[in-house]
Structures are given as C-alpha cells and as structure tokens.
Coordinates of C-alpha atoms in Angstrom, one line a residue:
M1 CA -20.6 -16.5 10.5
T2 CA -18.1 -14.6 8.5
I3 CA -15.5 -17.1 7.1
I4 CA -12.2 -15.9 5.6
D5 CA -9.5 -18.2 4.3
A6 CA -6.0 -16.8 5.3
H7 CA -3.9 -19.1 3.2
T8 CA -4.6 -20.1 -0.4
H9 CA -2.7 -20.5 -3.6
L10 CA -3.5 -19.6 -7.3
W11 CA -1.4 -20.1 -10.4
K12 CA -1.8 -19.9 -14.2
K13 CA 0.8 -22.6 -14.6
Q14 CA 3.5 -24.3 -12.6
D15 CA 6.7 -24.2 -14.5
T16 CA 9.8 -23.9 -12.4
W17 CA 12.8 -25.5 -10.7
V18 CA 13.5 -25.7 -7.0
D19 CA 16.9 -27.0 -5.7
G20 CA 17.5 -28.5 -9.2
K21 CA 14.3 -30.4 -9.2
R22 CA 11.4 -29.9 -11.7
I23 CA 7.9 -28.7 -11.0
L24 CA 5.6 -28.5 -14.0
S25 CA 1.8 -28.6 -14.5
L26 CA 0.5 -31.6 -16.4
K27 CA -3.1 -32.5 -17.2
N28 CA -6.0 -33.9 -15.1
G29 CA -4.8 -32.1 -12.0
R30 CA -1.3 -33.7 -12.0
S31 CA 2.1 -32.1 -11.8
I32 CA 5.7 -33.0 -11.8
F33 CA 6.7 -32.1 -8.3
M34 CA 10.4 -32.4 -7.3
D35 CA 10.8 -34.8 -10.3
E36 CA 7.9 -37.0 -9.2
E37 CA 4.4 -37.1 -10.7
V38 CA 1.8 -36.2 -8.1
Q39 CA -1.9 -35.3 -7.9
M40 CA -1.4 -31.6 -7.2
L41 CA -5.1 -30.6 -7.9
P42 CA -8.4 -32.3 -8.0
P43 CA -8.7 -34.4 -11.2
W44 CA -11.4 -32.3 -12.7
L45 CA -9.0 -29.4 -13.2
I46 CA -8.0 -31.0 -16.4
D47 CA -5.9 -28.1 -17.9
G48 CA -3.6 -27.6 -14.9
V49 CA -4.8 -24.1 -14.3
N50 CA -5.6 -23.2 -10.7
S51 CA -7.7 -20.2 -11.4
A52 CA -9.3 -17.5 -9.3
E53 CA -12.7 -18.3 -10.9
V54 CA -12.7 -21.9 -9.8
M55 CA -11.6 -21.0 -6.3
L56 CA -14.3 -18.4 -6.0
S57 CA -16.9 -21.0 -7.1
N58 CA -15.6 -23.3 -4.3
M59 CA -15.7 -20.3 -1.9
D60 CA -19.3 -19.5 -2.8
Y61 CA -20.3 -23.2 -2.4
A62 CA -18.6 -23.4 1.0
Q63 CA -19.8 -20.0 2.1
V64 CA -16.2 -18.5 2.4
G65 CA -16.5 -14.8 2.0
G66 CA -12.9 -13.8 1.4
A67 CA -9.4 -15.4 0.9
V68 CA -5.8 -14.4 1.1
V69 CA -3.7 -15.6 -1.8
V70 CA 0.0 -16.3 -0.8
Q71 CA 2.8 -17.6 -3.0
E72 CA 5.4 -20.4 -2.8
L73 CA 8.6 -21.1 -4.7
I74 CA 7.2 -24.5 -5.8
D75 CA 4.5 -22.8 -7.8
G76 CA 6.8 -20.3 -9.6
N77 CA 6.4 -16.5 -9.5
Q78 CA 2.8 -15.7 -10.1
N79 CA 3.0 -11.9 -9.7
E80 CA 1.7 -11.2 -13.2
Y81 CA -1.4 -13.4 -12.8
L82 CA -2.1 -12.3 -9.2
T83 CA -2.0 -8.6 -10.3
E84 CA -4.8 -9.4 -12.7
V85 CA -6.7 -11.3 -10.0
Q86 CA -6.4 -8.5 -7.5
R87 CA -7.8 -6.0 -10.0
A88 CA -10.6 -8.3 -10.9
Y89 CA -11.7 -9.4 -7.4
P90 CA -10.7 -6.6 -5.0
D91 CA -13.5 -7.3 -2.5
R92 CA -13.0 -11.1 -2.2
L93 CA -9.3 -11.7 -2.6
F94 CA -6.2 -10.3 -0.9
C95 CA -3.3 -11.2 -3.1
M96 CA 0.4 -11.3 -2.1
G97 CA 3.3 -10.9 -4.4
M98 CA 6.7 -12.5 -4.4
A99 CA 9.8 -10.4 -4.1
W100 CA 13.5 -10.9 -3.2
T101 CA 14.9 -7.4 -3.8
L102 CA 13.7 -4.0 -2.7
D103 CA 13.0 -3.0 -6.4
E104 CA 10.8 -6.2 -6.8
A105 CA 9.0 -5.3 -3.6
K106 CA 8.3 -1.8 -4.9
A107 CA 7.0 -3.3 -8.1
V108 CA 4.6 -5.6 -6.2
H109 CA 3.2 -2.6 -4.3
E110 CA 2.9 -0.5 -7.4
A111 CA 1.0 -3.3 -9.1
G112 CA -1.7 -3.1 -6.4
M113 CA -0.9 -6.2 -4.4
M114 CA -1.3 -5.7 -0.7
G115 CA 1.4 -8.0 0.8
I116 CA 4.4 -10.2 0.1
A117 CA 4.7 -13.9 0.9
F118 CA 8.0 -15.5 1.8
P119 CA 8.5 -19.2 1.9
G120 CA 11.1 -18.8 4.7
H121 CA 11.4 -22.6 5.1
R122 CA 13.0 -22.8 1.7
M123 CA 15.4 -19.9 2.2
K124 CA 19.1 -20.4 2.5
E125 CA 19.9 -16.8 3.5
P126 CA 19.1 -15.4 6.9
L127 CA 15.9 -13.5 7.2
H128 CA 17.6 -10.2 8.2
S129 CA 19.1 -10.1 4.6
L130 CA 15.5 -9.1 3.6
M131 CA 15.3 -6.3 6.2
P132 CA 15.2 -3.4 3.6
I133 CA 12.1 -5.1 2.1
F134 CA 10.5 -5.6 5.5
K135 CA 11.1 -1.9 6.3
Y136 CA 9.6 -0.8 3.0
M137 CA 6.5 -3.0 3.6
E138 CA 6.1 -1.5 7.1
E139 CA 6.2 2.0 5.6
Q140 CA 3.6 1.1 2.9
G141 CA 1.2 -0.8 5.3
M142 CA 1.7 -4.1 3.5
V143 CA 1.2 -7.5 5.1
L144 CA 4.0 -10.0 5.4
S145 CA 3.2 -13.7 5.1
M146 CA 6.0 -15.9 6.5
C147 CA 6.3 -19.6 6.6
L148 CA 9.1 -20.9 8.7
G149 CA 10.9 -24.2 9.0
D150 CA 11.5 -26.0 12.3
D151 CA 14.9 -24.3 12.8
E152 CA 15.1 -22.4 16.1
K153 CA 17.7 -20.1 14.5
Q154 CA 15.2 -18.9 11.9
I155 CA 12.6 -18.3 14.7
A156 CA 15.2 -16.1 16.5
E157 CA 15.7 -14.2 13.2
M158 CA 12.0 -13.7 12.9
K159 CA 11.9 -12.2 16.4
E160 CA 14.5 -9.7 15.2
V161 CA 12.3 -8.8 12.2
I162 CA 9.3 -8.2 14.4
Q163 CA 11.4 -6.1 16.8
E164 CA 12.9 -4.0 14.0
C165 CA 9.5 -3.5 12.3
P166 CA 7.0 -3.1 15.1
Q167 CA 4.2 -1.7 12.8
L168 CA 4.6 -4.4 10.2
K169 CA 1.7 -6.8 10.0
V170 CA 3.0 -10.4 10.1
A171 CA 1.1 -13.7 9.5
I172 CA 3.1 -16.8 10.5
G173 CA 1.9 -19.6 8.2
H174 CA 1.3 -23.3 8.4
F175 CA 0.1 -23.0 12.0
G176 CA 3.7 -22.8 13.2
M177 CA 4.4 -26.3 11.6
V178 CA 2.2 -27.7 14.2
T179 CA 3.4 -31.3 14.0
T180 CA 7.1 -30.4 14.4
P181 CA 9.2 -29.5 17.5
S182 CA 9.1 -25.8 16.6
F183 CA 5.3 -25.5 17.0
K184 CA 5.3 -23.6 20.3
S185 CA 8.2 -21.4 19.4
Q186 CA 6.6 -20.3 16.2
V187 CA 3.2 -19.7 17.8
M188 CA 4.8 -17.7 20.6
L189 CA 6.1 -15.2 18.0
A190 CA 2.6 -13.7 18.3
R191 CA 3.7 -12.5 21.7
E192 CA 6.6 -10.6 20.2
G193 CA 4.5 -7.8 18.7
D194 CA 1.0 -6.3 18.5
N195 CA 0.7 -7.0 14.8
V196 CA 1.7 -10.7 14.6
M197 CA -0.8 -13.4 13.8
V198 CA -0.7 -17.2 13.2
E199 CA -2.7 -18.8 10.4
S200 CA -3.5 -22.5 10.0
G201 CA -2.8 -23.0 6.3
G202 CA -1.9 -26.6 5.8
I203 CA -3.1 -27.9 9.1
T204 CA -5.1 -30.6 7.5
W205 CA -2.1 -31.6 5.4
L206 CA 0.1 -31.8 8.6
Y207 CA -2.5 -34.0 10.2
N208 CA -3.3 -35.9 7.1
A209 CA -2.4 -39.3 8.6
E210 CA -5.0 -38.8 11.3
F211 CA -7.6 -37.5 8.8
Y212 CA -11.0 -35.8 9.2
P213 CA -12.3 -34.6 11.7
Y214 CA -8.7 -34.0 12.9
P215 CA -9.1 -34.2 16.7
S216 CA -5.4 -33.6 17.2
A217 CA -5.7 -30.4 15.1
I218 CA -8.5 -29.2 17.3
R219 CA -6.4 -29.8 20.4
S220 CA -3.5 -27.9 18.8
I221 CA -5.8 -24.9 18.1
R222 CA -6.9 -24.9 21.7
E223 CA -3.3 -25.2 22.9
A224 CA -2.1 -22.3 20.7
A225 CA -5.0 -20.2 22.0
E226 CA -3.9 -20.9 25.6
W227 CA -0.4 -19.6 24.7
V228 CA -1.3 -16.5 22.8
G229 CA -5.1 -16.0 22.8
M230 CA -7.7 -17.0 20.2
D231 CA -7.6 -13.4 18.9
R232 CA -4.1 -14.1 17.4
L233 CA -5.2 -17.2 15.4
M234 CA -6.7 -17.5 11.9
W235 CA -8.0 -20.3 9.8
G236 CA -6.3 -21.1 6.5
S237 CA -6.9 -24.0 4.1
D238 CA -3.8 -24.2 1.9
Y239 CA -6.2 -24.5 -1.1
P240 CA -6.0 -26.2 -3.6
R241 CA -3.5 -28.9 -2.6
T242 CA -5.4 -30.0 0.5
I243 CA -8.7 -30.5 -1.4
T244 CA -7.3 -33.5 -3.3
A245 CA -8.0 -35.4 0.0
I246 CA -11.0 -33.5 1.4
T247 CA -13.6 -31.0 0.2
Y248 CA -13.0 -27.3 0.6
R249 CA -15.8 -27.1 3.2
M250 CA -14.3 -30.0 5.2
S251 CA -11.1 -27.9 5.5
Y252 CA -12.9 -25.7 8.0
D253 CA -16.0 -27.5 9.2
F254 CA -14.0 -29.8 11.4
V255 CA -13.6 -26.6 13.4
S256 CA -17.2 -25.3 13.1
K257 CA -18.6 -28.7 14.1
S258 CA -16.2 -29.3 17.0
A259 CA -17.7 -29.5 20.5
E260 CA -14.3 -28.5 22.0
L261 CA -14.4 -24.9 20.9
S262 CA -16.9 -22.2 21.9
E263 CA -19.0 -20.5 19.3
A264 CA -17.2 -17.2 20.1
D265 CA -13.8 -18.8 19.5
K266 CA -15.0 -20.4 16.3
A267 CA -16.1 -17.0 15.0
L268 CA -12.8 -15.4 15.9
F269 CA -10.7 -18.2 14.4
L270 CA -12.7 -18.7 11.2
G271 CA -13.2 -15.1 10.2
Q272 CA -13.4 -12.2 12.6
N273 CA -9.6 -12.1 13.3
A274 CA -8.8 -12.2 9.6
L275 CA -11.4 -9.6 8.8
R276 CA -9.7 -7.2 11.3
F277 CA -6.2 -8.1 10.3
Y278 CA -6.5 -7.9 6.5
G279 CA -9.2 -5.3 6.4
F280 CA -11.7 -7.1 4.1
K281 CA -14.7 -4.9 3.2
N282 CA -17.9 -5.5 1.2
L283 CA -17.8 -9.3 1.6
P284 CA -20.9 -10.9 0.1
E285 CA -23.6 -12.7 2.0
L286 CA -23.5 -16.3 0.9
P287 CA -26.6 -18.3 1.7
Y288 CA -26.4 -22.0 2.1
I289 CA -27.5 -23.9 -1.1
K290 CA -28.4 -27.5 -0.2
N291 CA -27.0 -30.3 -2.2
M292 CA -29.4 -32.2 -4.6
S293 CA -28.7 -35.4 -2.6
E294 CA -29.9 -33.9 0.7

C-alpha cells in the first residue's frame, strides 16, 4: 500500500513569538511554548533540531513513501530551511512555504516550494485579505494548505476563496477540527469545489484523551466519508509533535488495522488520494524490516 503523510512539520530551530508569548527550542526535545516548557519532540532529539533526515528515517521505518511539509506560526518562518529540504529530497517531500504578501508568495514559488501553508486559525484578518496570494497560487499551480478555527465566519470566508479560485488546490487541515462544533462545516468545504481535500493532520492529538487505537477517530473518518466521499480525505500525522505520545507508525496503523474500513477505503485515505492530489512521483518501495524483538 502506498502511504503518504499529508501533514508534517520540520524546523531548524524554533525561535519566535506569537501573541506576545515565547516559543524557543531547548534541549532534549523540549521547547518553551507560549511561555511554558513542554515536550515538543521525542527526548532523543537532544539538539532541538527537527530535521528532514530524522523524519525520513522515521518514514522509511514506518513505510511512509512521501510527506507534505506544512508550516505554522508557532514554529517560526522556516522558508530558508525548507527550500534546502525541497532541493535535497524532491521525490519524497512536498514542502510548503509561508507568505503573507504577494511578493513573499512569489519568492516562495521562485525558491522551488510547491505550496503555501496558512494557519488560518491564528489569523486576525479575514481570509479574503489574502486573495491576491490565492489568485497567484492558482495561476502557478501551487497547493494551498489551510487550517481553520471553529469560527463559522471563517468557514464562510473559505467558501468565498474556493469560489473565487476554482482551479486552486486546497487542503483543509486538522481534519476540520474534528472534535469541535465546526467539524461538519469544515469537511463540507470539500463539496464547494473540485479541487478541495481534507487531511487528518493532528487527528490523534485531537483524540489524545481517548488514545490508541482511537475508535472515535475511525468513526469520524467514516462520517466524513459519508458526507463528501472517501476520495476527498487524506491521512496526515502532524509529525513530530504527535510522536511524543505514540510512534510514527501508530499515527496511521490505527486506520490500517481497523475492521470498520474497507481495504479500498484504507488505500484511498492513506495514500492514493494524496498521490493524485500532490502529484508525487518516483516514491521508493519500502520493504518491512522486522524489529529485533519480534
């Protein structure tokens, strides 16, 4: 089965401020996050660097062929690092830049990144204020990654973007904030245009209180498929933050091991939809390597 992760993060170092609060990489996988010390990464990432090489090692071990790298305000602008990553691993990784002006969007495209990610849930301005960027992305064939809050106003604004840019590829993140009241409204955005998908980055975080094997998450995937079709849904892990609680393989094998989904639906959700949407090519064959303890 081809497996593609539609929502991951990479950074050289976290060193930024959001809403006046500090975010800074420390050692042993820890960071200052919103003025609080947290375990941001697994403890064996002792230098605070969340590198492409470590993620690719995890991908190889878990048999994940390709991954989409998005960005978030809480990690700081990683355009420079992700430009290097895109050049180094063009077949395995699909890197998205961060941009807030048209000139910045053009610079992201010229640098070779193939999409732009917007943490819409952290925005204070309306989404249509970014319309010149969305129009440019549509013209250039770039992919828009958009995470939304649980504000129905923002969902209405996203509908406007989809209508104004019908050829723009849009991936709605965090599985429509599945555990909030806006879940159905966000998923239903996939009905607003032919190029709109929903990816599940962070679903294990949102169901963290329930924990593995996340039966409620499986029910939510089935529910979303009933609303918009399984061909509009993609798996995402939200690597690396989610693997402080579970292994990388566990972030998808609760789906692959589920008896509540058909094998055809698992294949669509875990890889085939993302393969089509992002246009991955030349993915490696990754044989299973058994653990020494097996």
